[in-house]
PDB file of C-alpha atoms and ligand atoms in Angstrom:
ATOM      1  CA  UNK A1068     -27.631  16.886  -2.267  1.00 63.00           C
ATOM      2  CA  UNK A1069     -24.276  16.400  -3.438  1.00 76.00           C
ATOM      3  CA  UNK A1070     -21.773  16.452  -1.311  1.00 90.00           C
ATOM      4  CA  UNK A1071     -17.839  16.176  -0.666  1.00 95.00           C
ATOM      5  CA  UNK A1072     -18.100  15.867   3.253  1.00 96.00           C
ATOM      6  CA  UNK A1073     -20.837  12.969   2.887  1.00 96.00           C
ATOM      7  CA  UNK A1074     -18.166  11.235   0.909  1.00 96.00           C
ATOM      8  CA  UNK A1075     -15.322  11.390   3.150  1.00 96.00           C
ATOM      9  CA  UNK A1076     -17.507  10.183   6.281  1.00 96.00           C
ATOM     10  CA  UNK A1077     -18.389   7.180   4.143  1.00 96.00           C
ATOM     11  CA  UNK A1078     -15.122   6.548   3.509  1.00 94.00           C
ATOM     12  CA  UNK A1079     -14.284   6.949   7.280  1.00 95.00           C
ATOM     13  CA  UNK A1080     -16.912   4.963   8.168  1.00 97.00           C
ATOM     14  CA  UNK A1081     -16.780   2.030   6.230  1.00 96.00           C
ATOM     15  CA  UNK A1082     -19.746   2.804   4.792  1.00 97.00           C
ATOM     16  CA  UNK A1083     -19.712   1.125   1.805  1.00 97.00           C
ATOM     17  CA  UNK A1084     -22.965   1.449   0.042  1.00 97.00           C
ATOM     18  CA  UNK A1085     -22.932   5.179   1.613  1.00 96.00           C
ATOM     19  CA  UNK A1086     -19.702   5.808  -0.466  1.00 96.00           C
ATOM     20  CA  UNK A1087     -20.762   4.921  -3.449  1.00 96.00           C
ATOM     21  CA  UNK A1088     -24.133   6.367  -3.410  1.00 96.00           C
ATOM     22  CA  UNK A1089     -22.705   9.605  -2.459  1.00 96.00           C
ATOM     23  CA  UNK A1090     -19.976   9.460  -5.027  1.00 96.00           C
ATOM     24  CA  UNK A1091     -22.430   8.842  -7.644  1.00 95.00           C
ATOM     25  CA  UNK A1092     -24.205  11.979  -6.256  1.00 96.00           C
ATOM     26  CA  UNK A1093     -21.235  14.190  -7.033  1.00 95.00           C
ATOM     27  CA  UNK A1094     -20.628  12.568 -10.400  1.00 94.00           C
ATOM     28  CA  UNK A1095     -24.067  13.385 -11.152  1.00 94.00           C
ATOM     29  CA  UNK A1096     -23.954  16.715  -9.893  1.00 95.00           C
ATOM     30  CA  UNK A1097     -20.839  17.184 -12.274  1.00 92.00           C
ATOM     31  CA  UNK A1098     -18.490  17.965  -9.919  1.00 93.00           C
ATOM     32  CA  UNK A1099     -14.850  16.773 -11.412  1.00 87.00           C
ATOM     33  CA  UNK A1100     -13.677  13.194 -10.878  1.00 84.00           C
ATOM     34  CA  UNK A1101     -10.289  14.174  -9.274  1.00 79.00           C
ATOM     35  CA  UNK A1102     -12.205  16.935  -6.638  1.00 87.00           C
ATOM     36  CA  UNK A1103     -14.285  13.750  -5.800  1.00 90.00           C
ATOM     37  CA  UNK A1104     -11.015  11.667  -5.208  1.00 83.00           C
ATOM     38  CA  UNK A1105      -8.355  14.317  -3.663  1.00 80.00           C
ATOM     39  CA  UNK A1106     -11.479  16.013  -1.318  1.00 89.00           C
ATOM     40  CA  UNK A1107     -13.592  12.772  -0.874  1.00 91.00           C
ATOM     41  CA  UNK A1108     -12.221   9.191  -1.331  1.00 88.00           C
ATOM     42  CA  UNK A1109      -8.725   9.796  -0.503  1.00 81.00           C
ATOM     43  CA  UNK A1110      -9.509  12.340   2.017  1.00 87.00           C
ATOM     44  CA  UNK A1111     -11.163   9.797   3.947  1.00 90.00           C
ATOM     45  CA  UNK A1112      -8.575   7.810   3.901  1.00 85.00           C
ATOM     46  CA  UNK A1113      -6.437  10.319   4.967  1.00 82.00           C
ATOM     47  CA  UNK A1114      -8.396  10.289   8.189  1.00 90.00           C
ATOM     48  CA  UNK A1115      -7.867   6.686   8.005  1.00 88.00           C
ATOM     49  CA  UNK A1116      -4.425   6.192   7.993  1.00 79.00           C
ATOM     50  CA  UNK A1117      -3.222   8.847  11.106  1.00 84.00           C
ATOM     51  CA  UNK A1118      -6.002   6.648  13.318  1.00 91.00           C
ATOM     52  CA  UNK A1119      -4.856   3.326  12.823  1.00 86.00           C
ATOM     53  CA  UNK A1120      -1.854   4.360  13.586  1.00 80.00           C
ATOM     54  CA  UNK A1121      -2.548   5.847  16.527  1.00 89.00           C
ATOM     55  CA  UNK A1122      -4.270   2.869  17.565  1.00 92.00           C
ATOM     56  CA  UNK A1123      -7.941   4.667  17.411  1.00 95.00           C
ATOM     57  CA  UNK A1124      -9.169   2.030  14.506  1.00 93.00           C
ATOM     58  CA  UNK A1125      -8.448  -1.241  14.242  1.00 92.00           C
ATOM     59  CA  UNK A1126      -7.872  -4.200  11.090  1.00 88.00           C
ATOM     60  CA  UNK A1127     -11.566  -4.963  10.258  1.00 91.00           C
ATOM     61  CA  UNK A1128     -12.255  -1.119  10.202  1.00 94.00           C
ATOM     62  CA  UNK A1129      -9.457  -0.189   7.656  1.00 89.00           C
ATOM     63  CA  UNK A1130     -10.563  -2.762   5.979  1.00 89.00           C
ATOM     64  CA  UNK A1131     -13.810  -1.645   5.797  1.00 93.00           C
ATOM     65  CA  UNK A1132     -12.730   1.790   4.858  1.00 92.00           C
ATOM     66  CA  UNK A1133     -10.785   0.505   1.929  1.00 87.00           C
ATOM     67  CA  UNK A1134     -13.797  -1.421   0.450  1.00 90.00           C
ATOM     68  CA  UNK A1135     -15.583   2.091   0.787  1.00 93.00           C
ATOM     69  CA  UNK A1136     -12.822   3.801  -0.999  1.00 89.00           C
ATOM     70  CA  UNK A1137     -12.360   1.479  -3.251  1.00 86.00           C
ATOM     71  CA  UNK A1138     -16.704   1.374  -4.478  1.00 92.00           C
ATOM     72  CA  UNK A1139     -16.279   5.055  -5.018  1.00 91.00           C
ATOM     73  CA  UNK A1140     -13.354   4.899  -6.814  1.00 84.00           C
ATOM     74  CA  UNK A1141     -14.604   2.070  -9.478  1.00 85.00           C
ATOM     75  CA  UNK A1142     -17.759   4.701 -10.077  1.00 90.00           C
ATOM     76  CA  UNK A1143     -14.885   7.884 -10.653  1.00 85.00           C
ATOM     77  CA  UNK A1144     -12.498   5.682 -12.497  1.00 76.00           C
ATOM     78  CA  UNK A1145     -15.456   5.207 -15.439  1.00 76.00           C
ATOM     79  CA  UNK A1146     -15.279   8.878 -15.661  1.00 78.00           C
ATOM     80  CA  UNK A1147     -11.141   9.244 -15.952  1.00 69.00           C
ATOM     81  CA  UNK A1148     -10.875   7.265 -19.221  1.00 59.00           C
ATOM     82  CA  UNK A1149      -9.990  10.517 -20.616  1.00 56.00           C
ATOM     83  CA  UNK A1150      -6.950  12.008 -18.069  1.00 54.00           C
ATOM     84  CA  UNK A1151      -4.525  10.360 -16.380  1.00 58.00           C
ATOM     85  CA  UNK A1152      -4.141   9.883 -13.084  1.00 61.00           C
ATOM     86  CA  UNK A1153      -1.149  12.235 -11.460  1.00 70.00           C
ATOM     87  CA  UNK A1154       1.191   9.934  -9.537  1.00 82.00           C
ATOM     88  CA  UNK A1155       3.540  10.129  -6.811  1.00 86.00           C
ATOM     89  CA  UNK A1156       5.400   7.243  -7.822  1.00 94.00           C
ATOM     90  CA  UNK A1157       5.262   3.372  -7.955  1.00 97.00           C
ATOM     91  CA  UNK A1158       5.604   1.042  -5.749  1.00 97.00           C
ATOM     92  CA  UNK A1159       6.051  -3.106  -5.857  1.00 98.00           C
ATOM     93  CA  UNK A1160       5.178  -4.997  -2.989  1.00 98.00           C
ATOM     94  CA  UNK A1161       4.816  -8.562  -1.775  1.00 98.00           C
ATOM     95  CA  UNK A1162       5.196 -10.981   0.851  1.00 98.00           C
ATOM     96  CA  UNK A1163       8.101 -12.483   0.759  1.00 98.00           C
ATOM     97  CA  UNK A1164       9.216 -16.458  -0.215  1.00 98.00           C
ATOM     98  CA  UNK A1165       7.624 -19.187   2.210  1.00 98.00           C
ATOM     99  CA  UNK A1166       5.464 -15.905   3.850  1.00 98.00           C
ATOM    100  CA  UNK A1167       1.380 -16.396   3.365  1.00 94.00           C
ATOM    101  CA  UNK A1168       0.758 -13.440   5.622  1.00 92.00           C
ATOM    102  CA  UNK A1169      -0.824 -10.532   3.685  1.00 88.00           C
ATOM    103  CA  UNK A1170      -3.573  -8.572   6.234  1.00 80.00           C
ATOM    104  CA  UNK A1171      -1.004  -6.261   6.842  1.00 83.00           C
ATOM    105  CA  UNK A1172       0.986  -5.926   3.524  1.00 91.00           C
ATOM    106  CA  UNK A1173      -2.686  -5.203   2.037  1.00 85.00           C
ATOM    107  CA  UNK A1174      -3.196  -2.413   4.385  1.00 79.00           C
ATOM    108  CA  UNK A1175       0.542  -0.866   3.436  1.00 89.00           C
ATOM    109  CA  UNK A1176      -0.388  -1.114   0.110  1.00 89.00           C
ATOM    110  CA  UNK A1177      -3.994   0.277   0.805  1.00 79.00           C
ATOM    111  CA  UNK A1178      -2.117   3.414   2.482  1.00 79.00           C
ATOM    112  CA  UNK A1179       0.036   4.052  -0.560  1.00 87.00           C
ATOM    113  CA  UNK A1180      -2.520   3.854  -3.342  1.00 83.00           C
ATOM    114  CA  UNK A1181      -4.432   6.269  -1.184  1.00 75.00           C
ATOM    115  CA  UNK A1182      -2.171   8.736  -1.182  1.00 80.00           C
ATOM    116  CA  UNK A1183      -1.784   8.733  -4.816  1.00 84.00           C
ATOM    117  CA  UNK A1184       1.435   5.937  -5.144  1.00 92.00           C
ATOM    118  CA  UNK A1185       0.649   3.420  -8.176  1.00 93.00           C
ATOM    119  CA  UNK A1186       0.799  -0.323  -6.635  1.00 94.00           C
ATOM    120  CA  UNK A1187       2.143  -3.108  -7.828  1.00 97.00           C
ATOM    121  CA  UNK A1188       0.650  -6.082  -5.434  1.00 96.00           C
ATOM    122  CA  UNK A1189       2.619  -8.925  -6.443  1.00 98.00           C
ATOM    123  CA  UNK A1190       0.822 -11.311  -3.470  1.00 97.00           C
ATOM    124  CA  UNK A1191       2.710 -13.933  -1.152  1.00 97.00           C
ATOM    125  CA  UNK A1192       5.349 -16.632  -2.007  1.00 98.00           C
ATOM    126  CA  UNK A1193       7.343 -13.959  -3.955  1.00 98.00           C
ATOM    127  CA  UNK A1194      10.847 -15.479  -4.730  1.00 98.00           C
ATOM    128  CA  UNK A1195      13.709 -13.316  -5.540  1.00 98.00           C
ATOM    129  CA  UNK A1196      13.502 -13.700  -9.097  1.00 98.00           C
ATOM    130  CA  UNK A1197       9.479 -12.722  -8.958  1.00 98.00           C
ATOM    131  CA  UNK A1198      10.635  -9.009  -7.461  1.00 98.00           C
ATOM    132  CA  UNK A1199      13.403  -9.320 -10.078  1.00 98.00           C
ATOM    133  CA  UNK A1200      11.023  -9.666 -12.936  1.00 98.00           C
ATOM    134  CA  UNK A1201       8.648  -6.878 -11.371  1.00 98.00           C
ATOM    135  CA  UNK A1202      11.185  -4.554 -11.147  1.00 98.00           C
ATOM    136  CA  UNK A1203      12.229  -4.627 -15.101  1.00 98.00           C
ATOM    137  CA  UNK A1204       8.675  -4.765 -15.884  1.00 98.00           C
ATOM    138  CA  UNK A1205       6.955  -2.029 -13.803  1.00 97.00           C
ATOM    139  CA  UNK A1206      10.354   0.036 -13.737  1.00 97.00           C
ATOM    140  CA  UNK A1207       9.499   1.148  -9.712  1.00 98.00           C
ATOM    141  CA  UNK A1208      10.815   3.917  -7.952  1.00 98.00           C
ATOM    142  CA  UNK A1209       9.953   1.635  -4.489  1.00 98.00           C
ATOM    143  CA  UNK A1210      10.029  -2.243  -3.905  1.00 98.00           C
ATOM    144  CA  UNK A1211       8.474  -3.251  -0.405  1.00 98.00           C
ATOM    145  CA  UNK A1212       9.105  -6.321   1.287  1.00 98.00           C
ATOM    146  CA  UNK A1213       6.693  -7.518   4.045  1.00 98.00           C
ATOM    147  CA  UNK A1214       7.068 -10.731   6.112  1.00 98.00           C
ATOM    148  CA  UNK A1215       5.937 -11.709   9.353  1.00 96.00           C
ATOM    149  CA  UNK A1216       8.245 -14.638  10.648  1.00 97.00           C
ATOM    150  CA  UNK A1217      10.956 -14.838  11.632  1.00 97.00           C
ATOM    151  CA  UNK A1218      12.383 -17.869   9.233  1.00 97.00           C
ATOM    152  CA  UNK A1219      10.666 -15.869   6.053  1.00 98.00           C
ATOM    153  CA  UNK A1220      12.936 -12.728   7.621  1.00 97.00           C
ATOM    154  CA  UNK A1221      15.781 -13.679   5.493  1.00 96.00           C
ATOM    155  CA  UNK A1222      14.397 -14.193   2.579  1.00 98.00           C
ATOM    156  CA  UNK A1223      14.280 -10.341   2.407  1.00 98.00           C
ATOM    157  CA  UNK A1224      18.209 -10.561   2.766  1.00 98.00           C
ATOM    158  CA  UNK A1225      18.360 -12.905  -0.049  1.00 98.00           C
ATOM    159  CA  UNK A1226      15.623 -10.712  -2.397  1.00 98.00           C
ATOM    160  CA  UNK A1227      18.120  -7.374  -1.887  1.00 98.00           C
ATOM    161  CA  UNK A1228      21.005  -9.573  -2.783  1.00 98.00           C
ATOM    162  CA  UNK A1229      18.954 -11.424  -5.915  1.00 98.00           C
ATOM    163  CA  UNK A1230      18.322  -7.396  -7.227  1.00 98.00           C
ATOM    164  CA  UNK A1231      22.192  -6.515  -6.511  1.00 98.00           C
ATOM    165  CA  UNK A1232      23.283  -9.330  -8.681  1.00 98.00           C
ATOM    166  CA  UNK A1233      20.398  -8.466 -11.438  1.00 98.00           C
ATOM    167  CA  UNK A1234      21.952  -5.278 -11.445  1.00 98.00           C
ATOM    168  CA  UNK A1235      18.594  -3.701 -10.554  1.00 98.00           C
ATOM    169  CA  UNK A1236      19.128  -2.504  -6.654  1.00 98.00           C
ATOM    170  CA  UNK A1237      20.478   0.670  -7.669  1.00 97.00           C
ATOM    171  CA  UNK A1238      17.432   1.828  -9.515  1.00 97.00           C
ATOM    172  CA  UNK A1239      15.027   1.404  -6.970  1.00 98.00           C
ATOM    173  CA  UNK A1240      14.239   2.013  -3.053  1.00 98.00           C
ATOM    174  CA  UNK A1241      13.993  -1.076  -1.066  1.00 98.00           C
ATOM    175  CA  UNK A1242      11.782  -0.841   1.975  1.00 98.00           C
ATOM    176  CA  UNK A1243      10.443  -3.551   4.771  1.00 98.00           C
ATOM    177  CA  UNK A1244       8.559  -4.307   7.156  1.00 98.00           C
ATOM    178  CA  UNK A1245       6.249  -6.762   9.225  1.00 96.00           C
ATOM    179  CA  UNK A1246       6.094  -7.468  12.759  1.00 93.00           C
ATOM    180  CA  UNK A1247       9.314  -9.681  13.755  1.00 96.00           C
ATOM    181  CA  UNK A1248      11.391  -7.004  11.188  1.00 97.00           C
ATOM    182  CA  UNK A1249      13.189  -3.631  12.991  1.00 97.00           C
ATOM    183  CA  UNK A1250      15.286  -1.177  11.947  1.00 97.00           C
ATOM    184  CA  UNK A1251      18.542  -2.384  13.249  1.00 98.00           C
ATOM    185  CA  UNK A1252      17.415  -5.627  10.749  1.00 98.00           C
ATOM    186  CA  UNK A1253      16.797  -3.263   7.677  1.00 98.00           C
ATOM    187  CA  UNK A1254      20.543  -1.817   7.973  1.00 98.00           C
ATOM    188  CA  UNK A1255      22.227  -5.100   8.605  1.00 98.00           C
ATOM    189  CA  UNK A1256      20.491  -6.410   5.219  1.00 98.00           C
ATOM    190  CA  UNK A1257      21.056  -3.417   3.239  1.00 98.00           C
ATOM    191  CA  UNK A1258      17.235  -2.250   2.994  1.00 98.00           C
ATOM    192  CA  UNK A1259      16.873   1.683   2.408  1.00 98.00           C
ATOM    193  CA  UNK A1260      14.473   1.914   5.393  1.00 98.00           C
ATOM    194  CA  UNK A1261      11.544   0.213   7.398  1.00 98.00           C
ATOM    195  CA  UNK A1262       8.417   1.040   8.772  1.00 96.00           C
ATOM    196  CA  UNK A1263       6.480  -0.114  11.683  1.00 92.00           C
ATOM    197  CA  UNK A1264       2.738   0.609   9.932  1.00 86.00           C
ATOM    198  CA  UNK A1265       0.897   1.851   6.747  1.00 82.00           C
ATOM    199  CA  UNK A1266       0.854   5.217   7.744  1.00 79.00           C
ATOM    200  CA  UNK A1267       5.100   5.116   8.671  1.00 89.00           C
ATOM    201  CA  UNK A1268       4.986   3.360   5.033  1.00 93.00           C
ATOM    202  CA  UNK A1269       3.610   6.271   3.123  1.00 89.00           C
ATOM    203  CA  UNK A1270       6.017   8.741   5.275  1.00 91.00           C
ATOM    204  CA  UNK A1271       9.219   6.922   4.659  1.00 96.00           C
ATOM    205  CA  UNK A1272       8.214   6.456   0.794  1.00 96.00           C
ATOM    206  CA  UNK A1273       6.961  10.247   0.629  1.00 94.00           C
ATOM    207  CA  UNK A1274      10.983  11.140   2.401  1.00 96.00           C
ATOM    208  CA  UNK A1275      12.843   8.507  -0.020  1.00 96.00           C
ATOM    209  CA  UNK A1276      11.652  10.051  -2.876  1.00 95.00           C
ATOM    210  CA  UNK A1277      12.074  13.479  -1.853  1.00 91.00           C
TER     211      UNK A1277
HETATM  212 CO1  LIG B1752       0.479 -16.598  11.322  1.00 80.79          CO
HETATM  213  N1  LIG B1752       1.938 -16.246  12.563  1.00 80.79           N
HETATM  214  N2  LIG B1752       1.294 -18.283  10.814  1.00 80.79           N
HETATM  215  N3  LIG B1752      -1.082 -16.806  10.206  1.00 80.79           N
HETATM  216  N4  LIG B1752      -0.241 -15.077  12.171  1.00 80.79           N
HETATM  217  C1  LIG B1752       1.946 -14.965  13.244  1.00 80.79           C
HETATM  218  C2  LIG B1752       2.767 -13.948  12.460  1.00 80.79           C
HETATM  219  C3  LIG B1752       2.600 -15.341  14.640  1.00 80.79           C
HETATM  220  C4  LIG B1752       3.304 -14.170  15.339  1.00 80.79           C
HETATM  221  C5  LIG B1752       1.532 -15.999  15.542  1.00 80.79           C
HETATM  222  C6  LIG B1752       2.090 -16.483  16.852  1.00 80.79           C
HETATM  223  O1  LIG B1752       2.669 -17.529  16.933  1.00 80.79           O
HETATM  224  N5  LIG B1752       1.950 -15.727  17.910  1.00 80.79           N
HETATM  225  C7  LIG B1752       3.573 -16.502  14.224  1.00 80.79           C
HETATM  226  C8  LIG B1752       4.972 -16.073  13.814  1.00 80.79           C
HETATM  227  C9  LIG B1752       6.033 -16.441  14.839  1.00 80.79           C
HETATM  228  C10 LIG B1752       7.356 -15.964  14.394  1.00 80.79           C
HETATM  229  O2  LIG B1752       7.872 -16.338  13.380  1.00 80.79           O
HETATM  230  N6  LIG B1752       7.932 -15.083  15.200  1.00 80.79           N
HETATM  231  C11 LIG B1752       2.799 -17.134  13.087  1.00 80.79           C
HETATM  232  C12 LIG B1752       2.983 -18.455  12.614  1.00 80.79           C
HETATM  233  C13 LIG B1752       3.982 -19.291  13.407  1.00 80.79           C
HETATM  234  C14 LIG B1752       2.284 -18.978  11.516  1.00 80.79           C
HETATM  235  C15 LIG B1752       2.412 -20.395  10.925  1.00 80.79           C
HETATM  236  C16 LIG B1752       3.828 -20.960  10.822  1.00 80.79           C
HETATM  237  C17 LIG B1752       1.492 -21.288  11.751  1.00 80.79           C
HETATM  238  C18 LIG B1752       1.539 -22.754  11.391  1.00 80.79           C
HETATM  239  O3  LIG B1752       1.087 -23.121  10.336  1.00 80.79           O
HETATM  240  N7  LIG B1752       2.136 -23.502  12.286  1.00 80.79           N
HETATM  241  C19 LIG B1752       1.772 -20.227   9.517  1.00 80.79           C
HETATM  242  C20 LIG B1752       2.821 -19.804   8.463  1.00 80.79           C
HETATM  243  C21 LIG B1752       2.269 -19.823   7.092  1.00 80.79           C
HETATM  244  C22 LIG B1752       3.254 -19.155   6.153  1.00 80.79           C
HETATM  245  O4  LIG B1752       3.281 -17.946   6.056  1.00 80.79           O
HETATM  246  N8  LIG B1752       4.061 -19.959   5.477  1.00 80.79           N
HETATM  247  C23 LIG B1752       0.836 -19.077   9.784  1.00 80.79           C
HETATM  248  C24 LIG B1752      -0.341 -18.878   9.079  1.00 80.79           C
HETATM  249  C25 LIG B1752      -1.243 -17.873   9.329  1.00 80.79           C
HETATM  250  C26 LIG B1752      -2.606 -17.758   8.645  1.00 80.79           C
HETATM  251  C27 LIG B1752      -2.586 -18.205   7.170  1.00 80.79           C
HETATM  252  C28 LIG B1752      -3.566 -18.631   9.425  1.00 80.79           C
HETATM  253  C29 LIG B1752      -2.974 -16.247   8.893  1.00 80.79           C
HETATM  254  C30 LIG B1752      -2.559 -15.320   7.734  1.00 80.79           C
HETATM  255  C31 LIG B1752      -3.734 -14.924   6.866  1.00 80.79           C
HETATM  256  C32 LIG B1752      -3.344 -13.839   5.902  1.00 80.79           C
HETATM  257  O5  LIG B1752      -2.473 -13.022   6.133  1.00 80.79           O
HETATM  258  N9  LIG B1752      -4.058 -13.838   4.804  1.00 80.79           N
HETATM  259  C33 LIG B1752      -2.104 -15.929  10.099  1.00 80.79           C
HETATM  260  C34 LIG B1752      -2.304 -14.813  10.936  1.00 80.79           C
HETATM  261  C35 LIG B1752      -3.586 -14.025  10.684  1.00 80.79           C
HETATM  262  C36 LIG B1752      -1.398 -14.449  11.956  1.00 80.79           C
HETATM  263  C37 LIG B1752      -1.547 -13.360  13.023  1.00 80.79           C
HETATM  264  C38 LIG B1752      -2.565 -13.899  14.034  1.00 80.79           C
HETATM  265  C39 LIG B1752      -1.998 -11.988  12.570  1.00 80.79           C
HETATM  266  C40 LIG B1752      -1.143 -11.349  11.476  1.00 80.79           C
HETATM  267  C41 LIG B1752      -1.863 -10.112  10.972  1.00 80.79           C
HETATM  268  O6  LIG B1752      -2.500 -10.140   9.952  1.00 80.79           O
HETATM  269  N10 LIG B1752      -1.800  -9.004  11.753  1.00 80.79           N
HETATM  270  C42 LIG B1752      -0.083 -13.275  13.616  1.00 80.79           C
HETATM  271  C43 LIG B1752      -0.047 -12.985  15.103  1.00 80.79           C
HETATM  272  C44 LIG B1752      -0.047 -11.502  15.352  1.00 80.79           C
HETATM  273  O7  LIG B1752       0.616 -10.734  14.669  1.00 80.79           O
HETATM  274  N11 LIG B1752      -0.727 -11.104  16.372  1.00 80.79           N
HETATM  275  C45 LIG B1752       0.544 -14.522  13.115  1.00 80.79           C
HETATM  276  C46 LIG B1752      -2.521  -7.767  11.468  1.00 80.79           C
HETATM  277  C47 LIG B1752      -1.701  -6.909  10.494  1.00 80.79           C
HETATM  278  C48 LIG B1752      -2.429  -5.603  10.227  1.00 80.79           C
HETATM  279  O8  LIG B1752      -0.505  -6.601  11.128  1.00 80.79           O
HETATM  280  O9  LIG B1752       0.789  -8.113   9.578  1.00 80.79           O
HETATM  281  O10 LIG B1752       1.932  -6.956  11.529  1.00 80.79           O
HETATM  282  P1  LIG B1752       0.915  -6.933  10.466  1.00 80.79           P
HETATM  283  O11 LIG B1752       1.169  -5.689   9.510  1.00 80.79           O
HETATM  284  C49 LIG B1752       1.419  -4.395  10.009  1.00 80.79           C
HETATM  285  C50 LIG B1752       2.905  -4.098  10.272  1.00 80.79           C
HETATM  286  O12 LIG B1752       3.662  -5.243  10.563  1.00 80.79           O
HETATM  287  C51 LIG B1752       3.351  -3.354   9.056  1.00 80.79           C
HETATM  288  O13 LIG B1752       2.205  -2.614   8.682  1.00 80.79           O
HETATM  289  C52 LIG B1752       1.050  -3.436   8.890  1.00 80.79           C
HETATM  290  C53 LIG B1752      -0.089  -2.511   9.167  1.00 80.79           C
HETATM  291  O14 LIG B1752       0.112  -1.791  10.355  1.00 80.79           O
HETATM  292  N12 LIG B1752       3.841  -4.026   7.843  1.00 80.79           N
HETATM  293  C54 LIG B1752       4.622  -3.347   6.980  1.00 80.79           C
HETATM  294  C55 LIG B1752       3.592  -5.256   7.362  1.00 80.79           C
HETATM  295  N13 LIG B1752       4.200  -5.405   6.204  1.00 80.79           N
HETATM  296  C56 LIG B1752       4.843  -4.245   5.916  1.00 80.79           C
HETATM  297  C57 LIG B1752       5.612  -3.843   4.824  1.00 80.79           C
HETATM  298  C58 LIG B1752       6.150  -2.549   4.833  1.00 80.79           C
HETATM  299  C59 LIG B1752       5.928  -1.685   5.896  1.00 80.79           C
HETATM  300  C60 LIG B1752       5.166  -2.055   6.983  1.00 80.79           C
HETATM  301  O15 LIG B1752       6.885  -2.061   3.826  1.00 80.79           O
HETATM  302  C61 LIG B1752       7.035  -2.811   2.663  1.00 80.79           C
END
């Protein structure tokens, strides 16, 4: 039987065949797309999020999780052609220039489409310019920079500067993070805030654009 519940422990479990075949069983039920996101998929990830944080589930599981969320979510979206979407906002992010390291940008971004932010995923290697260009195009409330060394560290300096002298850093939020970053670093550079984790992510977004 159809079932909201069945959903979210999918979703919580990583469960991703189980996600989808109990989304399907709502859709075919005919319970409304956006009950089977807000109380199912997203709920789940709501579960999600607060755990990893508090250290009770680790990379691979998110990760897991995610997929889950995500095989549900392809079956609703066929079924939202006709509404759109509310959103809470949008959000750019990337890894900044000479920075490959995206496991944990990913999961930011994962936390922030799953509680209802549009995301802009630009990658790794982003130069200046790239956020530049992202910024006029997508028009974001929120640009996040992630980087996890400490040489790719400045190149979040030099992205804030590159979107002061586009003219562009008073329009948006800038926010960072990674391992080697702190918040001591995201004053000195002129950042609007940082966050240690997804779940600190979605908080400091959700308080920004208060
Ligand atoms: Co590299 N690497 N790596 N690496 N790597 C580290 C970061 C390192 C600490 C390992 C070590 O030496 N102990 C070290 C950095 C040292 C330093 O600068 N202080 C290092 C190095 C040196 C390197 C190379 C230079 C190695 C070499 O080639 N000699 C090279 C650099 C390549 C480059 O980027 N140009 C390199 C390469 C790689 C791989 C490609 C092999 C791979 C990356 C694969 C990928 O990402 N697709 C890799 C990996 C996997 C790691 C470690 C092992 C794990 C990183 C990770 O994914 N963590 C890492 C050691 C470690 O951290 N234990 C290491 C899990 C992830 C969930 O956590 O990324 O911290 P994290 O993200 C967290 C938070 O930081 C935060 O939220 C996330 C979720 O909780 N967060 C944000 C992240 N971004 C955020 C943005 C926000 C907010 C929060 O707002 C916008």
């Amino acid at each position: 039987m159809a079932n909201l519940e069945l959903v979210k422990n999918s979703v919580i479990e990583g469960n991703v065949a189980g996600a989808a075949a109990e989304t399907k069983a709502c859709l075919e039920s005919g319970m409304d797309p956006l009950e089977i996101i807000n109380q199912g998929l997203v709920a789940g990830m709501n579960v999600v999020g607060p755990r990893f944080k508090a250290g009770e589930m680790f990379v691979p599981e998110v990760l897991m999780s995610a997929k889950a969320m995500h095989a549900g979510m392809e079956l609703v979206k066929e079924k939202l052609v006709d509404f759109e979407m509310p959103s809470e906002g949008k959000v750019v992010i990337g890894t900044v220039k000479g920075d490959l390291h995206d496991i944990g940008k990913n999961l930011v971004a994962i936390m922030l489409e799953s509680s209802g932010y549009d995301v802009v995923n630009l990658g790794v290697d982003i130069p200046p310019e790239k956020f530049a260009e992202a910024v006029k195009e997508h028009n974001p409330q929120v640009v996040g920079l992630s980087a996890l060394l400490t040489t790719t560290m400045l190149a979040m300096k030099e992205t804030i500067d590159y979107l002061k002298e586009e003219g562009l850093r008073d329009q948006v939020k800038v926010i960072i993070g990674g391992a080697p970053v702190t918040e001591d670093f995201s004053v000195e550079i002129g950042a609007d805030g940082y966050a240690p984790d997804g779940g600190s992510a979605v908080e400091l977004v959700k308080g920004l654009l208060a």
